[in-house]
PDB file of C-alpha atoms in Angstrom:
ATOM      1  CA  MET V 244     -21.813   9.294  -7.898  1.00 71.00           C
ATOM      2  CA  GLU V 245     -24.456   7.672 -10.104  1.00 92.00           C
ATOM      3  CA  LEU V 246     -23.899   4.245 -11.657  1.00 94.00           C
ATOM      4  CA  LEU V 247     -23.794   5.678 -15.176  1.00 94.00           C
ATOM      5  CA  GLU V 248     -21.102   8.140 -14.062  1.00 96.00           C
ATOM      6  CA  ILE V 249     -19.061   5.360 -12.448  1.00 97.00           C
ATOM      7  CA  ALA V 250     -19.342   3.339 -15.652  1.00 97.00           C
ATOM      8  CA  ALA V 251     -18.350   6.267 -17.863  1.00 97.00           C
ATOM      9  CA  GLU V 252     -15.298   7.099 -15.751  1.00 98.00           C
ATOM     10  CA  ALA V 253     -14.263   3.443 -15.473  1.00 98.00           C
ATOM     11  CA  ARG V 254     -14.593   3.015 -19.231  1.00 98.00           C
ATOM     12  CA  THR V 255     -12.118   5.873 -19.676  1.00 98.00           C
ATOM     13  CA  VAL V 256      -9.673   4.425 -17.140  1.00 98.00           C
ATOM     14  CA  PHE V 257      -9.741   0.962 -18.716  1.00 98.00           C
ATOM     15  CA  SER V 258      -9.472   2.352 -22.237  1.00 97.00           C
ATOM     16  CA  ASN V 259      -6.102   3.800 -21.225  1.00 97.00           C
ATOM     17  CA  GLU V 260      -4.778   0.475 -19.910  1.00 97.00           C
ATOM     18  CA  PRO V 261      -3.053  -2.096 -22.117  1.00 96.00           C
ATOM     19  CA  ASN V 262      -4.512  -5.561 -22.709  1.00 95.00           C
ATOM     20  CA  VAL V 263      -1.876  -6.925 -20.325  1.00 95.00           C
ATOM     21  CA  VAL V 264      -1.306  -5.105 -17.030  1.00 97.00           C
ATOM     22  CA  TYR V 265       1.902  -5.587 -15.078  1.00 97.00           C
ATOM     23  CA  VAL V 266       1.529  -5.705 -11.307  1.00 98.00           C
ATOM     24  CA  SER V 267       4.153  -5.775  -8.583  1.00 97.00           C
ATOM     25  CA  ALA V 268       3.981  -8.250  -5.721  1.00 97.00           C
ATOM     26  CA  PRO V 269       2.836  -8.506  -3.084  1.00 97.00           C
ATOM     27  CA  CYS V 270      -0.753  -8.570  -4.266  1.00 98.00           C
ATOM     28  CA  VAL V 271      -3.959 -10.437  -3.556  1.00 98.00           C
ATOM     29  CA  ILE V 272      -5.336 -12.395  -6.517  1.00 98.00           C
ATOM     30  CA  VAL V 273      -9.101 -12.958  -6.460  1.00 98.00           C
ATOM     31  CA  GLY V 274     -10.957 -15.326  -8.787  1.00 96.00           C
ATOM     32  CA  ASP V 275     -14.602 -15.380  -9.840  1.00 96.00           C
ATOM     33  CA  VAL V 276     -16.848 -13.070  -7.821  1.00 97.00           C
ATOM     34  CA  HIS V 277     -20.130 -13.867  -9.646  1.00 97.00           C
ATOM     35  CA  GLY V 278     -22.247 -11.362  -7.749  1.00 97.00           C
ATOM     36  CA  GLN V 279     -21.389 -12.825  -4.340  1.00 98.00           C
ATOM     37  CA  LEU V 280     -21.084  -9.646  -2.283  1.00 97.00           C
ATOM     38  CA  ARG V 281     -20.474 -11.469   0.994  1.00 97.00           C
ATOM     39  CA  ASP V 282     -17.584 -13.403  -0.557  1.00 97.00           C
ATOM     40  CA  LEU V 283     -16.134 -10.214  -2.030  1.00 97.00           C
ATOM     41  CA  ARG V 284     -16.237  -8.522   1.358  1.00 97.00           C
ATOM     42  CA  LYS V 285     -14.591 -11.600   2.873  1.00 97.00           C
ATOM     43  CA  ALA V 286     -11.784 -11.344   0.301  1.00 97.00           C
ATOM     44  CA  PHE V 287     -11.177  -7.769   1.449  1.00 97.00           C
ATOM     45  CA  SER V 288     -11.208  -8.741   5.114  1.00 97.00           C
ATOM     46  CA  LEU V 289      -8.688 -11.538   4.476  1.00 97.00           C
ATOM     47  CA  GLY V 290      -6.525  -9.722   1.927  1.00 97.00           C
ATOM     48  CA  GLY V 291      -6.350  -6.333   3.571  1.00 97.00           C
ATOM     49  CA  PRO V 292      -7.903  -2.921   3.103  1.00 95.00           C
ATOM     50  CA  LEU V 293      -8.530  -1.476  -0.337  1.00 95.00           C
ATOM     51  CA  GLY V 294      -5.982   1.197  -1.041  1.00 94.00           C
ATOM     52  CA  GLN V 295      -3.331  -0.422   1.133  1.00 96.00           C
ATOM     53  CA  GLU V 296      -3.061  -3.785  -0.625  1.00 97.00           C
ATOM     54  CA  ARG V 297      -2.809  -4.458  -4.335  1.00 98.00           C
ATOM     55  CA  TYR V 298      -5.624  -6.554  -5.754  1.00 98.00           C
ATOM     56  CA  VAL V 299      -5.839  -8.405  -9.054  1.00 98.00           C
ATOM     57  CA  PHE V 300      -9.355  -9.582  -9.930  1.00 98.00           C
ATOM     58  CA  LEU V 301      -9.554 -12.305 -12.558  1.00 98.00           C
ATOM     59  CA  GLY V 302     -12.982 -11.593 -14.016  1.00 97.00           C
ATOM     60  CA  ASP V 303     -16.526 -12.907 -13.760  1.00 97.00           C
ATOM     61  CA  TYR V 304     -17.791 -10.090 -11.567  1.00 98.00           C
ATOM     62  CA  VAL V 305     -21.448 -10.605 -12.516  1.00 97.00           C
ATOM     63  CA  ASP V 306     -24.080 -13.330 -12.980  1.00 96.00           C
ATOM     64  CA  ARG V 307     -25.271 -16.183 -10.797  1.00 93.00           C
ATOM     65  CA  GLY V 308     -25.204 -14.281  -7.480  1.00 93.00           C
ATOM     66  CA  ALA V 309     -27.907 -11.902  -6.295  1.00 94.00           C
ATOM     67  CA  TRP V 310     -25.608  -8.885  -6.011  1.00 97.00           C
ATOM     68  CA  SER V 311     -23.920  -8.586  -9.420  1.00 97.00           C
ATOM     69  CA  THR V 312     -24.619  -4.876  -9.757  1.00 97.00           C
ATOM     70  CA  HIS V 313     -23.303  -4.148  -6.285  1.00 97.00           C
ATOM     71  CA  CYS V 314     -20.139  -6.195  -6.830  1.00 98.00           C
ATOM     72  CA  ALA V 315     -19.415  -4.644 -10.211  1.00 98.00           C
ATOM     73  CA  ALA V 316     -20.106  -1.106  -8.953  1.00 97.00           C
ATOM     74  CA  LEU V 317     -17.970  -1.615  -5.840  1.00 98.00           C
ATOM     75  CA  LEU V 318     -15.036  -2.929  -7.853  1.00 98.00           C
ATOM     76  CA  LEU V 319     -15.316  -0.186 -10.478  1.00 98.00           C
ATOM     77  CA  ALA V 320     -15.466   2.470  -7.745  1.00 98.00           C
ATOM     78  CA  ALA V 321     -12.405   0.884  -6.116  1.00 98.00           C
ATOM     79  CA  LYS V 322     -10.620   0.966  -9.481  1.00 98.00           C
ATOM     80  CA  LEU V 323     -11.451   4.659  -9.835  1.00 98.00           C
ATOM     81  CA  LYS V 324     -10.275   5.488  -6.330  1.00 98.00           C
ATOM     82  CA  PHE V 325      -7.164   3.270  -6.371  1.00 98.00           C
ATOM     83  CA  PRO V 326      -6.202   2.819 -10.044  1.00 98.00           C
ATOM     84  CA  ASP V 327      -2.661   1.687  -9.195  1.00 97.00           C
ATOM     85  CA  ARG V 328      -3.778  -0.770  -6.514  1.00 98.00           C
ATOM     86  CA  VAL V 329      -6.868  -2.389  -8.065  1.00 98.00           C
ATOM     87  CA  PHE V 330      -6.479  -4.335 -11.298  1.00 98.00           C
ATOM     88  CA  MET V 331      -9.369  -6.024 -13.062  1.00 98.00           C
ATOM     89  CA  ILE V 332      -9.185  -8.297 -16.071  1.00 98.00           C
ATOM     90  CA  ARG V 333     -12.019  -9.490 -18.230  1.00 97.00           C
ATOM     91  CA  GLY V 334     -13.661 -12.862 -17.698  1.00 96.00           C
ATOM     92  CA  ASN V 335     -16.101 -14.668 -19.967  1.00 95.00           C
ATOM     93  CA  HIS V 336     -19.083 -13.211 -18.065  1.00 96.00           C
ATOM     94  CA  GLU V 337     -17.930  -9.728 -19.030  1.00 96.00           C
ATOM     95  CA  SER V 338     -19.589 -10.178 -22.411  1.00 94.00           C
ATOM     96  CA  ARG V 339     -23.094  -9.359 -23.585  1.00 92.00           C
ATOM     97  CA  GLU V 340     -23.762 -12.890 -24.792  1.00 92.00           C
ATOM     98  CA  ILE V 341     -23.061 -14.417 -21.384  1.00 94.00           C
ATOM     99  CA  ASN V 342     -24.284 -11.777 -18.919  1.00 94.00           C
ATOM    100  CA  GLY V 343     -27.387 -11.176 -21.010  1.00 91.00           C
ATOM    101  CA  THR V 344     -28.310 -14.821 -20.414  1.00 92.00           C
ATOM    102  CA  TYR V 345     -27.038 -15.749 -16.952  1.00 94.00           C
ATOM    103  CA  GLY V 346     -28.633 -13.112 -14.748  1.00 94.00           C
ATOM    104  CA  PHE V 347     -26.961  -9.713 -14.937  1.00 95.00           C
ATOM    105  CA  LEU V 348     -29.359  -8.192 -17.464  1.00 92.00           C
ATOM    106  CA  GLY V 349     -32.353  -9.592 -15.551  1.00 92.00           C
ATOM    107  CA  GLU V 350     -31.019  -8.203 -12.263  1.00 95.00           C
ATOM    108  CA  LEU V 351     -30.583  -4.745 -13.764  1.00 93.00           C
ATOM    109  CA  LYS V 352     -34.058  -4.783 -15.326  1.00 90.00           C
ATOM    110  CA  SER V 353     -35.572  -5.847 -12.005  1.00 92.00           C
ATOM    111  CA  LYS V 354     -33.596  -3.644  -9.601  1.00 93.00           C
ATOM    112  CA  PHE V 355     -33.248  -0.588 -11.862  1.00 91.00           C
ATOM    113  CA  PRO V 356     -36.419  -0.402 -13.994  1.00 88.00           C
ATOM    114  CA  GLN V 357     -35.913   3.339 -14.503  1.00 88.00           C
ATOM    115  CA  TYR V 358     -33.095   2.407 -16.923  1.00 85.00           C
ATOM    116  CA  ASN V 359     -35.215   0.005 -18.987  1.00 82.00           C
ATOM    117  CA  VAL V 360     -35.866   1.230 -22.520  1.00 74.00           C
ATOM    118  CA  GLU V 361     -37.782   0.179 -25.588  1.00 66.00           C
ATOM    119  CA  GLY V 362     -35.635   0.101 -28.710  1.00 60.00           C
ATOM    120  CA  GLY V 363     -32.373   1.933 -29.149  1.00 56.00           C
ATOM    121  CA  HIS V 364     -31.570   5.470 -28.085  1.00 53.00           C
ATOM    122  CA  ASN V 365     -28.718   7.594 -26.788  1.00 54.00           C
ATOM    123  CA  MET V 366     -28.671   8.216 -23.029  1.00 49.00           C
ATOM    124  CA  GLY V 367     -25.759  10.068 -21.472  1.00 52.00           C
ATOM    125  CA  GLY V 368     -23.394   9.261 -24.340  1.00 51.00           C
ATOM    126  CA  ILE V 369     -24.206   5.543 -24.176  1.00 49.00           C
ATOM    127  CA  PHE V 370     -26.258   4.057 -26.988  1.00 51.00           C
ATOM    128  CA  CYS V 371     -28.692   1.551 -25.518  1.00 51.00           C
ATOM    129  CA  THR V 372     -29.947  -1.253 -27.748  1.00 55.00           C
ATOM    130  CA  GLU V 373     -30.738  -4.148 -25.433  1.00 53.00           C
ATOM    131  CA  GLY V 374     -33.386  -2.942 -23.035  1.00 65.00           C
ATOM    132  CA  ASN V 375     -31.407  -1.467 -20.130  1.00 82.00           C
ATOM    133  CA  THR V 376     -29.053   1.493 -20.274  1.00 88.00           C
ATOM    134  CA  LEU V 377     -27.056   0.347 -17.224  1.00 93.00           C
ATOM    135  CA  TRP V 378     -26.457  -3.025 -18.853  1.00 93.00           C
ATOM    136  CA  ASP V 379     -25.068  -1.324 -21.951  1.00 91.00           C
ATOM    137  CA  ALA V 380     -22.939   1.001 -19.813  1.00 94.00           C
ATOM    138  CA  PHE V 381     -21.425  -1.852 -17.791  1.00 97.00           C
ATOM    139  CA  ASN V 382     -20.733  -3.849 -20.945  1.00 96.00           C
ATOM    140  CA  GLU V 383     -18.984  -0.885 -22.537  1.00 96.00           C
ATOM    141  CA  VAL V 384     -16.713  -0.877 -19.476  1.00 98.00           C
ATOM    142  CA  PHE V 385     -16.164  -4.630 -19.741  1.00 98.00           C
ATOM    143  CA  ASP V 386     -15.203  -4.201 -23.418  1.00 96.00           C
ATOM    144  CA  GLN V 387     -12.276  -2.022 -22.339  1.00 97.00           C
ATOM    145  CA  MET V 388     -10.894  -4.277 -19.592  1.00 97.00           C
ATOM    146  CA  PRO V 389      -7.451  -5.848 -19.893  1.00 97.00           C
ATOM    147  CA  LEU V 390      -7.327  -9.520 -20.878  1.00 95.00           C
ATOM    148  CA  ALA V 391      -4.445 -10.579 -18.628  1.00 95.00           C
ATOM    149  CA  ALA V 392      -2.158  -9.555 -15.793  1.00 97.00           C
ATOM    150  CA  VAL V 393       1.451 -10.426 -15.107  1.00 96.00           C
ATOM    151  CA  VAL V 394       2.631 -10.296 -11.501  1.00 98.00           C
ATOM    152  CA  ASP V 395       6.336  -9.594 -10.956  1.00 97.00           C
ATOM    153  CA  ASN V 396       7.112 -10.737 -14.494  1.00 95.00           C
ATOM    154  CA  SER V 397       6.645 -14.328 -13.350  1.00 96.00           C
ATOM    155  CA  ILE V 398       2.948 -15.058 -12.698  1.00 96.00           C
ATOM    156  CA  PHE V 399       0.664 -14.966 -15.727  1.00 94.00           C
ATOM    157  CA  CYS V 400      -3.001 -14.380 -14.872  1.00 95.00           C
ATOM    158  CA  VAL V 401      -5.937 -14.835 -17.234  1.00 95.00           C
ATOM    159  CA  HIS V 402      -9.504 -15.746 -16.535  1.00 93.00           C
ATOM    160  CA  GLY V 403      -9.940 -19.044 -18.284  1.00 83.00           C
ATOM    161  CA  GLY V 404      -7.246 -19.607 -20.856  1.00 74.00           C
ATOM    162  CA  LEU V 405      -6.212 -18.363 -24.250  1.00 73.00           C
ATOM    163  CA  SER V 406      -6.716 -19.240 -27.858  1.00 73.00           C
ATOM    164  CA  ARG V 407      -4.080 -21.456 -29.449  1.00 78.00           C
ATOM    165  CA  SER V 408      -3.362 -18.577 -31.810  1.00 79.00           C
ATOM    166  CA  VAL V 409      -1.913 -16.577 -28.887  1.00 75.00           C
ATOM    167  CA  GLN V 410       1.633 -17.857 -28.507  1.00 77.00           C
ATOM    168  CA  TYR V 411       3.256 -14.896 -26.758  1.00 74.00           C
ATOM    169  CA  ILE V 412       2.074 -12.416 -24.157  1.00 73.00           C
ATOM    170  CA  GLU V 413       2.776  -9.664 -26.674  1.00 77.00           C
ATOM    171  CA  ASP V 414       0.143 -11.183 -28.988  1.00 74.00           C
ATOM    172  CA  LEU V 415      -2.525 -10.049 -26.529  1.00 77.00           C
ATOM    173  CA  SER V 416      -1.809  -6.431 -27.388  1.00 76.00           C
ATOM    174  CA  LEU V 417      -3.001  -7.145 -30.946  1.00 72.00           C
ATOM    175  CA  ILE V 418      -6.491  -8.155 -29.790  1.00 72.00           C
ATOM    176  CA  HIS V 419      -9.126  -5.433 -30.107  1.00 69.00           C
ATOM    177  CA  ILE V 420     -12.621  -6.114 -28.867  1.00 64.00           C
TER     178      ILE V 420
END
């Protein structure tokens, strides 16, 4: 499966999830990945095989590390294969402003120059405006990701906190990105 196809399918899956996903324990909760493929593989070796264990990933899949594309693609493929066992929420690096500055866009332009474009155009149902179609596709997926997870109705998981205007978990369902 091509990266654009993975992104398109993942966008559909996430668009059908609520802003808050509810997960049953036991599960493995994984923090920032930041393009560290070796660390991600270590999390799987410690936590158990994909498909057998439940995983909740708390965001920041890209930037800083040298393997952002690989980490994001692996996690999205895992989500597609095991949608009821792999849960991903959005971190602050799952935004154009951040990942366009801290390495993800540059990695995609360097490793996948065939997706670089001049100006805006429509490619495979994804309108590219920022210079790389894959970058736009991944960010459209990120836009659809849940904002929080609740494990066993007792553990509240977000990436880095919430606005003071969010007083109840239910308020998260009112946020539309």
